[in-house]
Amino acid sequence: MRRCCQGVGLPCLFKGAGMAGARPPRFLLVFDFDETIVDENSDDSVLRGRALPEPLRQGPRGGCSYNEHMRRALAHLGEQGVRPAELRAVYENIPLSPGVPELFQFLGRHRELFELVLISDANTFGIEAKLRAAGARSLFRKIFSNPAGFDRRGVLTLGPYHSHACPRCPPNMCKRKILGEYLAERALDDAEFQRVLYVGDGANDFCPAGMLTAADVAFPRKGYPMHRLIQESQEKQPGAFQAAVVPWESAAEVARYLQELLRRKC
């Protein structure tokens, strides 16, 4: 049975979804997950308080990518008897960032205007679990993240999302490549967005935000790496970062900006 959207006070978002002849949304809203939708790094949440061997406690070393480090850490947890239900409960209980429930409520009321996608270097299992627990999964048209699922032993396996040639991004994921391919795909569907709106926090969100145009808006979490990198870019090369920049401490500030955007009808 489908779980409805009561977790964040949303009206049912399944009704009328995908109706034939519906006009394409006017805005594409792109979200990160860790420390953006949720107020923690979900990998840290899963590993917190676990008895890990010394190499895993020290983090990625010797050319090992972070994605590969987490693959090994999750495999270790499974071998130690940590079951799927326990991991799911961890993801479900990660707190949402301040203002995210209010932002989701706003987007639920204006579903026809905003197309939502999520691009995250976390994993599909954890993201799906949290969004469903929050009653917000149906808001998102697409989730791009590292594939994750349980094998026959009940071990959560993790893979890389893709390969790419971007020198700025980790080897398993370039969000700029994902966003560019998605926009090209949607253009083939005749979905041309008036603006792209990007909400994130991390250094790997700076790379895709750099492809935004002057019509678009970047919403970096205030004081986090994405925000600092944008500021540094603007200081070193004024005008190189084209999008409008709206830092936020509470995602309710994002909702208020979007409300004003709708009032201006642009």
PDB file of C-alpha atoms in Angstrom:
ATOM      1  CA  MET A   1       0.000   0.000   0.000  1.00  0.00           C
ATOM      2  CA  ARG A   2       1.320   3.439  -0.865  1.00  0.00           C
ATOM      3  CA  ARG A   3       2.191   5.613   2.052  1.00  0.00           C
ATOM      4  CA  CYS A   4       0.754   9.102   1.706  1.00  0.00           C
ATOM      5  CA  CYS A   5       2.358  12.436   2.480  1.00  0.00           C
ATOM      6  CA  GLN A   6       1.238  13.006   6.047  1.00  0.00           C
ATOM      7  CA  GLY A   7       4.805  12.867   7.396  1.00  0.00           C
ATOM      8  CA  VAL A   8       5.333  16.546   6.577  1.00  0.00           C
ATOM      9  CA  GLY A   9       1.669  17.579   6.444  1.00  0.00           C
ATOM     10  CA  LEU A  10       1.381  17.379   2.666  1.00  0.00           C
ATOM     11  CA  PRO A  11      -1.846  16.751   0.797  1.00  0.00           C
ATOM     12  CA  CYS A  12      -1.907  13.467  -1.093  1.00  0.00           C
ATOM     13  CA  LEU A  13       0.483  13.910  -3.997  1.00  0.00           C
ATOM     14  CA  PHE A  14      -0.477  10.768  -5.907  1.00  0.00           C
ATOM     15  CA  LYS A  15      -3.818  12.133  -7.068  1.00  0.00           C
ATOM     16  CA  GLY A  16      -3.671  13.411 -10.597  1.00  0.00           C
ATOM     17  CA  ALA A  17       0.011  12.620 -11.052  1.00  0.00           C
ATOM     18  CA  GLY A  18       1.001  11.947 -14.644  1.00  0.00           C
ATOM     19  CA  MET A  19      -2.288  13.148 -16.134  1.00  0.00           C
ATOM     20  CA  ALA A  20      -2.334  13.185 -19.914  1.00  0.00           C
ATOM     21  CA  GLY A  21      -2.150  16.638 -21.428  1.00  0.00           C
ATOM     22  CA  ALA A  22      -0.722  18.291 -18.315  1.00  0.00           C
ATOM     23  CA  ARG A  23       1.524  21.284 -19.026  1.00  0.00           C
ATOM     24  CA  PRO A  24       5.239  20.749 -18.264  1.00  0.00           C
ATOM     25  CA  PRO A  25       6.468  22.323 -15.018  1.00  0.00           C
ATOM     26  CA  ARG A  26       7.971  25.802 -15.347  1.00  0.00           C
ATOM     27  CA  PHE A  27      10.900  25.281 -12.971  1.00  0.00           C
ATOM     28  CA  LEU A  28      13.407  22.494 -12.393  1.00  0.00           C
ATOM     29  CA  LEU A  29      14.345  22.250  -8.712  1.00  0.00           C
ATOM     30  CA  VAL A  30      17.458  20.179  -7.991  1.00  0.00           C
ATOM     31  CA  PHE A  31      18.241  18.975  -4.464  1.00  0.00           C
ATOM     32  CA  ASP A  32      21.246  17.463  -2.769  1.00  0.00           C
ATOM     33  CA  PHE A  33      20.487  15.086   0.122  1.00  0.00           C
ATOM     34  CA  ASP A  34      23.142  14.968   2.870  1.00  0.00           C
ATOM     35  CA  GLU A  35      23.237  18.165   4.953  1.00  0.00           C
ATOM     36  CA  THR A  36      20.662  19.665   2.604  1.00  0.00           C
ATOM     37  CA  ILE A  37      17.411  17.703   2.864  1.00  0.00           C
ATOM     38  CA  VAL A  38      18.688  15.934   5.974  1.00  0.00           C
ATOM     39  CA  ASP A  39      20.718  17.708   8.642  1.00  0.00           C
ATOM     40  CA  GLU A  40      23.539  15.160   8.784  1.00  0.00           C
ATOM     41  CA  ASN A  41      25.805  13.201   6.502  1.00  0.00           C
ATOM     42  CA  SER A  42      23.845   9.954   6.203  1.00  0.00           C
ATOM     43  CA  ASP A  43      27.039   7.880   5.980  1.00  0.00           C
ATOM     44  CA  ASP A  44      28.141   9.291   9.335  1.00  0.00           C
ATOM     45  CA  SER A  45      24.707   8.492  10.743  1.00  0.00           C
ATOM     46  CA  VAL A  46      24.992   4.842   9.716  1.00  0.00           C
ATOM     47  CA  LEU A  47      28.516   4.414  11.086  1.00  0.00           C
ATOM     48  CA  ARG A  48      28.059   6.396  14.313  1.00  0.00           C
ATOM     49  CA  GLY A  49      28.669   4.260  17.407  1.00  0.00           C
ATOM     50  CA  ARG A  50      29.688   1.174  15.410  1.00  0.00           C
ATOM     51  CA  ALA A  51      32.692  -0.938  16.297  1.00  0.00           C
ATOM     52  CA  LEU A  52      34.824  -0.603  13.171  1.00  0.00           C
ATOM     53  CA  PRO A  53      38.309  -1.960  12.532  1.00  0.00           C
ATOM     54  CA  GLU A  54      41.077   0.629  12.534  1.00  0.00           C
ATOM     55  CA  PRO A  55      41.381   0.989   8.715  1.00  0.00           C
ATOM     56  CA  LEU A  56      37.661   1.806   8.440  1.00  0.00           C
ATOM     57  CA  ARG A  57      37.751   4.211  11.382  1.00  0.00           C
ATOM     58  CA  GLN A  58      40.470   6.213   9.666  1.00  0.00           C
ATOM     59  CA  GLY A  59      38.452   6.797   6.495  1.00  0.00           C
ATOM     60  CA  PRO A  60      39.579   6.479   2.879  1.00  0.00           C
ATOM     61  CA  ARG A  61      43.326   5.929   2.506  1.00  0.00           C
ATOM     62  CA  GLY A  62      45.860   4.877  -0.089  1.00  0.00           C
ATOM     63  CA  GLY A  63      43.936   5.947  -3.168  1.00  0.00           C
ATOM     64  CA  CYS A  64      40.668   4.402  -1.937  1.00  0.00           C
ATOM     65  CA  SER A  65      37.712   6.586  -2.924  1.00  0.00           C
ATOM     66  CA  TYR A  66      35.072   7.563  -0.393  1.00  0.00           C
ATOM     67  CA  ASN A  67      32.529   5.459  -2.295  1.00  0.00           C
ATOM     68  CA  GLU A  68      34.811   2.427  -2.023  1.00  0.00           C
ATOM     69  CA  HIS A  69      35.431   3.156   1.672  1.00  0.00           C
ATOM     70  CA  MET A  70      31.681   3.144   2.355  1.00  0.00           C
ATOM     71  CA  ARG A  71      31.248  -0.055   0.348  1.00  0.00           C
ATOM     72  CA  ARG A  72      33.747  -1.743   2.664  1.00  0.00           C
ATOM     73  CA  ALA A  73      32.215  -0.220   5.788  1.00  0.00           C
ATOM     74  CA  LEU A  74      28.699  -1.377   4.870  1.00  0.00           C
ATOM     75  CA  ALA A  75      30.006  -4.845   4.049  1.00  0.00           C
ATOM     76  CA  HIS A  76      31.640  -4.980   7.486  1.00  0.00           C
ATOM     77  CA  LEU A  77      28.394  -3.982   9.197  1.00  0.00           C
ATOM     78  CA  GLY A  78      26.551  -6.739   7.356  1.00  0.00           C
ATOM     79  CA  GLU A  79      29.160  -9.302   8.339  1.00  0.00           C
ATOM     80  CA  GLN A  80      28.775  -8.190  11.960  1.00  0.00           C
ATOM     81  CA  GLY A  81      25.055  -8.934  11.839  1.00  0.00           C
ATOM     82  CA  VAL A  82      23.570  -5.480  11.258  1.00  0.00           C
ATOM     83  CA  ARG A  83      20.272  -6.285   9.544  1.00  0.00           C
ATOM     84  CA  PRO A  84      18.343  -4.419   6.821  1.00  0.00           C
ATOM     85  CA  ALA A  85      15.603  -3.274   9.200  1.00  0.00           C
ATOM     86  CA  GLU A  86      18.170  -1.687  11.514  1.00  0.00           C
ATOM     87  CA  LEU A  87      19.825   0.223   8.682  1.00  0.00           C
ATOM     88  CA  ARG A  88      16.471   1.352   7.337  1.00  0.00           C
ATOM     89  CA  ALA A  89      15.521   2.682  10.772  1.00  0.00           C
ATOM     90  CA  VAL A  90      18.756   4.690  10.940  1.00  0.00           C
ATOM     91  CA  TYR A  91      18.029   6.408   7.629  1.00  0.00           C
ATOM     92  CA  GLU A  92      14.386   7.004   8.517  1.00  0.00           C
ATOM     93  CA  ASN A  93      15.352   8.722  11.768  1.00  0.00           C
ATOM     94  CA  ILE A  94      17.940  11.143  10.389  1.00  0.00           C
ATOM     95  CA  PRO A  95      16.543  14.617  11.160  1.00  0.00           C
ATOM     96  CA  LEU A  96      15.432  16.841   8.314  1.00  0.00           C
ATOM     97  CA  SER A  97      17.306  20.115   7.957  1.00  0.00           C
ATOM     98  CA  PRO A  98      15.611  23.215   9.413  1.00  0.00           C
ATOM     99  CA  GLY A  99      12.719  24.399   7.259  1.00  0.00           C
ATOM    100  CA  VAL A 100      12.625  21.356   4.978  1.00  0.00           C
ATOM    101  CA  PRO A 101       9.107  20.304   6.098  1.00  0.00           C
ATOM    102  CA  GLU A 102       7.845  23.806   5.268  1.00  0.00           C
ATOM    103  CA  LEU A 103       9.596  23.724   1.883  1.00  0.00           C
ATOM    104  CA  PHE A 104       8.099  20.321   1.070  1.00  0.00           C
ATOM    105  CA  GLN A 105       4.654  21.582   2.049  1.00  0.00           C
ATOM    106  CA  PHE A 106       5.050  24.553  -0.286  1.00  0.00           C
ATOM    107  CA  LEU A 107       6.197  22.314  -3.147  1.00  0.00           C
ATOM    108  CA  GLY A 108       3.295  19.967  -2.541  1.00  0.00           C
ATOM    109  CA  ARG A 109       0.903  22.874  -3.023  1.00  0.00           C
ATOM    110  CA  HIS A 110       2.600  23.902  -6.289  1.00  0.00           C
ATOM    111  CA  ARG A 111       3.450  20.528  -7.715  1.00  0.00           C
ATOM    112  CA  GLU A 112       2.357  21.489 -11.238  1.00  0.00           C
ATOM    113  CA  LEU A 113       4.941  24.284 -11.395  1.00  0.00           C
ATOM    114  CA  PHE A 114       8.059  22.561 -10.061  1.00  0.00           C
ATOM    115  CA  GLU A 115       9.782  19.425 -11.300  1.00  0.00           C
ATOM    116  CA  LEU A 116      12.019  17.992  -8.581  1.00  0.00           C
ATOM    117  CA  VAL A 117      15.077  15.786  -8.956  1.00  0.00           C
ATOM    118  CA  LEU A 118      17.596  14.720  -6.332  1.00  0.00           C
ATOM    119  CA  ILE A 119      21.309  14.228  -7.105  1.00  0.00           C
ATOM    120  CA  SER A 120      23.317  12.807  -4.222  1.00  0.00           C
ATOM    121  CA  ASP A 121      26.570  10.990  -3.525  1.00  0.00           C
ATOM    122  CA  ALA A 122      24.827   9.037  -0.736  1.00  0.00           C
ATOM    123  CA  ASN A 123      22.919   5.910  -1.844  1.00  0.00           C
ATOM    124  CA  THR A 124      19.525   5.033  -3.259  1.00  0.00           C
ATOM    125  CA  PHE A 125      18.459   2.805  -0.353  1.00  0.00           C
ATOM    126  CA  GLY A 126      19.005   5.432   2.318  1.00  0.00           C
ATOM    127  CA  ILE A 127      17.494   8.262   0.314  1.00  0.00           C
ATOM    128  CA  GLU A 128      14.373   6.304  -0.599  1.00  0.00           C
ATOM    129  CA  ALA A 129      13.927   5.182   3.012  1.00  0.00           C
ATOM    130  CA  LYS A 130      14.153   8.734   4.372  1.00  0.00           C
ATOM    131  CA  LEU A 131      11.947  10.368   1.765  1.00  0.00           C
ATOM    132  CA  ARG A 132       9.239   7.741   2.253  1.00  0.00           C
ATOM    133  CA  ALA A 133       9.417   8.125   6.035  1.00  0.00           C
ATOM    134  CA  ALA A 134       9.053  11.901   5.577  1.00  0.00           C
ATOM    135  CA  GLY A 135       6.082  11.439   3.236  1.00  0.00           C
ATOM    136  CA  ALA A 136       7.921  13.261   0.450  1.00  0.00           C
ATOM    137  CA  ARG A 137       9.032  10.585  -2.018  1.00  0.00           C
ATOM    138  CA  SER A 138       6.287  11.372  -4.535  1.00  0.00           C
ATOM    139  CA  LEU A 139       7.532  14.954  -4.862  1.00  0.00           C
ATOM    140  CA  PHE A 140      10.586  13.774  -6.791  1.00  0.00           C
ATOM    141  CA  ARG A 141      10.479  12.782 -10.451  1.00  0.00           C
ATOM    142  CA  LYS A 142      13.933  11.225 -10.370  1.00  0.00           C
ATOM    143  CA  ILE A 143      16.629  10.281  -7.866  1.00  0.00           C
ATOM    144  CA  PHE A 144      20.238  10.014  -9.009  1.00  0.00           C
ATOM    145  CA  SER A 145      22.514   8.360  -6.460  1.00  0.00           C
ATOM    146  CA  ASN A 146      24.904   5.479  -5.954  1.00  0.00           C
ATOM    147  CA  PRO A 147      23.030   2.172  -6.377  1.00  0.00           C
ATOM    148  CA  ALA A 148      22.514   0.222  -3.155  1.00  0.00           C
ATOM    149  CA  GLY A 149      20.592  -2.913  -2.247  1.00  0.00           C
ATOM    150  CA  PHE A 150      20.757  -5.980  -0.047  1.00  0.00           C
ATOM    151  CA  ASP A 151      22.358  -9.208  -1.232  1.00  0.00           C
ATOM    152  CA  ARG A 152      21.265 -12.703  -0.200  1.00  0.00           C
ATOM    153  CA  ARG A 153      23.192 -12.399   3.058  1.00  0.00           C
ATOM    154  CA  GLY A 154      21.383  -9.202   4.010  1.00  0.00           C
ATOM    155  CA  VAL A 155      24.466  -7.055   3.388  1.00  0.00           C
ATOM    156  CA  LEU A 156      23.866  -3.580   1.981  1.00  0.00           C
ATOM    157  CA  THR A 157      25.994  -3.434  -1.162  1.00  0.00           C
ATOM    158  CA  LEU A 158      27.039  -0.113  -2.661  1.00  0.00           C
ATOM    159  CA  GLY A 159      28.221   0.729  -6.146  1.00  0.00           C
ATOM    160  CA  PRO A 160      29.478   3.786  -7.985  1.00  0.00           C
ATOM    161  CA  TYR A 161      26.930   5.805  -9.938  1.00  0.00           C
ATOM    162  CA  HIS A 162      28.971   6.204 -13.130  1.00  0.00           C
ATOM    163  CA  SER A 163      32.394   7.066 -14.512  1.00  0.00           C
ATOM    164  CA  HIS A 164      33.337  10.484 -15.861  1.00  0.00           C
ATOM    165  CA  ALA A 165      36.256  12.700 -16.825  1.00  0.00           C
ATOM    166  CA  CYS A 166      35.617  15.683 -14.528  1.00  0.00           C
ATOM    167  CA  PRO A 167      38.802  16.488 -12.562  1.00  0.00           C
ATOM    168  CA  ARG A 168      36.898  18.297  -9.794  1.00  0.00           C
ATOM    169  CA  CYS A 169      34.566  15.485  -8.721  1.00  0.00           C
ATOM    170  CA  PRO A 170      34.981  12.109  -6.989  1.00  0.00           C
ATOM    171  CA  PRO A 171      35.473   9.214  -9.453  1.00  0.00           C
ATOM    172  CA  ASN A 172      32.025   7.719  -8.837  1.00  0.00           C
ATOM    173  CA  MET A 173      29.909  10.819  -9.508  1.00  0.00           C
ATOM    174  CA  CYS A 174      29.949  14.156 -11.303  1.00  0.00           C
ATOM    175  CA  LYS A 175      26.716  15.988 -10.578  1.00  0.00           C
ATOM    176  CA  ARG A 176      27.331  18.428 -13.421  1.00  0.00           C
ATOM    177  CA  LYS A 177      27.362  15.552 -15.906  1.00  0.00           C
ATOM    178  CA  ILE A 178      24.155  14.138 -14.423  1.00  0.00           C
ATOM    179  CA  LEU A 179      22.374  17.495 -14.521  1.00  0.00           C
ATOM    180  CA  GLY A 180      23.508  18.225 -18.063  1.00  0.00           C
ATOM    181  CA  GLU A 181      22.307  14.844 -19.303  1.00  0.00           C
ATOM    182  CA  TYR A 182      18.993  15.248 -17.516  1.00  0.00           C
ATOM    183  CA  LEU A 183      18.334  18.661 -19.056  1.00  0.00           C
ATOM    184  CA  ALA A 184      19.153  17.261 -22.495  1.00  0.00           C
ATOM    185  CA  GLU A 185      16.812  14.322 -21.906  1.00  0.00           C
ATOM    186  CA  ARG A 186      13.957  16.559 -20.768  1.00  0.00           C
ATOM    187  CA  ALA A 187      14.485  18.881 -23.735  1.00  0.00           C
ATOM    188  CA  LEU A 188      13.740  15.901 -25.979  1.00  0.00           C
ATOM    189  CA  ASP A 189      10.428  15.615 -24.083  1.00  0.00           C
ATOM    190  CA  ASP A 190       9.710  19.296 -24.865  1.00  0.00           C
ATOM    191  CA  ALA A 191      10.120  20.217 -21.195  1.00  0.00           C
ATOM    192  CA  GLU A 192      11.961  23.547 -21.300  1.00  0.00           C
ATOM    193  CA  PHE A 193      12.328  25.135 -17.901  1.00  0.00           C
ATOM    194  CA  GLN A 194      12.222  28.875 -17.338  1.00  0.00           C
ATOM    195  CA  ARG A 195      14.722  28.487 -14.528  1.00  0.00           C
ATOM    196  CA  VAL A 196      16.872  25.833 -12.912  1.00  0.00           C
ATOM    197  CA  LEU A 197      16.990  26.136  -9.113  1.00  0.00           C
ATOM    198  CA  TYR A 198      19.727  24.245  -7.246  1.00  0.00           C
ATOM    199  CA  VAL A 199      19.663  23.591  -3.483  1.00  0.00           C
ATOM    200  CA  GLY A 200      22.832  22.111  -1.999  1.00  0.00           C
ATOM    201  CA  ASP A 201      25.649  22.404   0.495  1.00  0.00           C
ATOM    202  CA  GLY A 202      28.768  20.513  -0.555  1.00  0.00           C
ATOM    203  CA  ALA A 203      31.829  21.024  -2.731  1.00  0.00           C
ATOM    204  CA  ASN A 204      30.371  18.522  -5.203  1.00  0.00           C
ATOM    205  CA  ASP A 205      27.334  20.821  -5.584  1.00  0.00           C
ATOM    206  CA  PHE A 206      29.552  23.695  -6.726  1.00  0.00           C
ATOM    207  CA  CYS A 207      30.463  21.826  -9.918  1.00  0.00           C
ATOM    208  CA  PRO A 208      26.875  21.506 -11.275  1.00  0.00           C
ATOM    209  CA  ALA A 209      25.920  24.953  -9.983  1.00  0.00           C
ATOM    210  CA  GLY A 210      28.666  26.314 -12.212  1.00  0.00           C
ATOM    211  CA  MET A 211      26.647  25.386 -15.300  1.00  0.00           C
ATOM    212  CA  LEU A 212      23.678  27.499 -14.226  1.00  0.00           C
ATOM    213  CA  THR A 213      22.863  30.613 -16.257  1.00  0.00           C
ATOM    214  CA  ALA A 214      21.965  34.150 -15.231  1.00  0.00           C
ATOM    215  CA  ALA A 215      18.278  33.133 -15.285  1.00  0.00           C
ATOM    216  CA  ASP A 216      18.877  30.422 -12.680  1.00  0.00           C
ATOM    217  CA  VAL A 217      19.280  30.424  -8.896  1.00  0.00           C
ATOM    218  CA  ALA A 218      21.756  28.632  -6.631  1.00  0.00           C
ATOM    219  CA  PHE A 219      20.676  28.086  -3.017  1.00  0.00           C
ATOM    220  CA  PRO A 220      23.842  27.155  -1.071  1.00  0.00           C
ATOM    221  CA  ARG A 221      23.514  26.323   2.603  1.00  0.00           C
ATOM    222  CA  LYS A 222      25.086  29.248   4.409  1.00  0.00           C
ATOM    223  CA  GLY A 223      28.628  28.625   5.628  1.00  0.00           C
ATOM    224  CA  TYR A 224      28.971  25.210   3.980  1.00  0.00           C
ATOM    225  CA  PRO A 225      31.518  24.317   1.243  1.00  0.00           C
ATOM    226  CA  MET A 226      29.258  25.133  -1.712  1.00  0.00           C
ATOM    227  CA  HIS A 227      28.642  28.620  -0.307  1.00  0.00           C
ATOM    228  CA  ARG A 228      32.340  29.235   0.363  1.00  0.00           C
ATOM    229  CA  LEU A 229      33.366  28.054  -3.103  1.00  0.00           C
ATOM    230  CA  ILE A 230      30.815  30.339  -4.756  1.00  0.00           C
ATOM    231  CA  GLN A 231      32.107  33.282  -2.709  1.00  0.00           C
ATOM    232  CA  GLU A 232      35.716  32.473  -3.629  1.00  0.00           C
ATOM    233  CA  SER A 233      34.770  32.157  -7.294  1.00  0.00           C
ATOM    234  CA  GLN A 234      33.014  35.517  -7.246  1.00  0.00           C
ATOM    235  CA  GLU A 235      36.024  37.178  -5.590  1.00  0.00           C
ATOM    236  CA  LYS A 236      38.589  35.669  -7.962  1.00  0.00           C
ATOM    237  CA  GLN A 237      36.635  36.104 -11.169  1.00  0.00           C
ATOM    238  CA  PRO A 238      33.571  38.369 -10.875  1.00  0.00           C
ATOM    239  CA  GLY A 239      30.807  37.273 -13.197  1.00  0.00           C
ATOM    240  CA  ALA A 240      32.189  33.777 -13.778  1.00  0.00           C
ATOM    241  CA  PHE A 241      29.467  32.306 -11.551  1.00  0.00           C
ATOM    242  CA  GLN A 242      26.381  33.436 -13.414  1.00  0.00           C
ATOM    243  CA  ALA A 243      23.410  32.273 -11.344  1.00  0.00           C
ATOM    244  CA  ALA A 244      21.773  34.380  -8.645  1.00  0.00           C
ATOM    245  CA  VAL A 245      22.962  33.223  -5.216  1.00  0.00           C
ATOM    246  CA  VAL A 246      20.535  32.906  -2.301  1.00  0.00           C
ATOM    247  CA  PRO A 247      22.215  31.432   0.809  1.00  0.00           C
ATOM    248  CA  TRP A 248      19.949  29.772   3.389  1.00  0.00           C
ATOM    249  CA  GLU A 249      20.083  28.680   7.010  1.00  0.00           C
ATOM    250  CA  SER A 250      16.513  27.370   7.004  1.00  0.00           C
ATOM    251  CA  ALA A 251      14.936  25.837   3.910  1.00  0.00           C
ATOM    252  CA  ALA A 252      11.882  27.936   4.756  1.00  0.00           C
ATOM    253  CA  GLU A 253      13.923  30.807   3.260  1.00  0.00           C
ATOM    254  CA  VAL A 254      14.029  28.850  -0.016  1.00  0.00           C
ATOM    255  CA  ALA A 255      10.249  28.419   0.155  1.00  0.00           C
ATOM    256  CA  ARG A 256       9.775  32.160   0.663  1.00  0.00           C
ATOM    257  CA  TYR A 257      12.007  32.937  -2.326  1.00  0.00           C
ATOM    258  CA  LEU A 258      10.059  30.519  -4.503  1.00  0.00           C
ATOM    259  CA  GLN A 259       6.776  32.030  -3.333  1.00  0.00           C
ATOM    260  CA  GLU A 260       8.004  35.454  -4.383  1.00  0.00           C
ATOM    261  CA  LEU A 261       9.146  33.999  -7.707  1.00  0.00           C
ATOM    262  CA  LEU A 262       5.600  32.808  -8.345  1.00  0.00           C
ATOM    263  CA  ARG A 263       4.171  36.206  -7.398  1.00  0.00           C
ATOM    264  CA  ARG A 264       6.395  37.849 -10.005  1.00  0.00           C
ATOM    265  CA  LYS A 265       5.108  35.318 -12.582  1.00  0.00           C
ATOM    266  CA  CYS A 266       8.568  34.899 -14.102  1.00  0.00           C
TER     267      CYS A 266
END
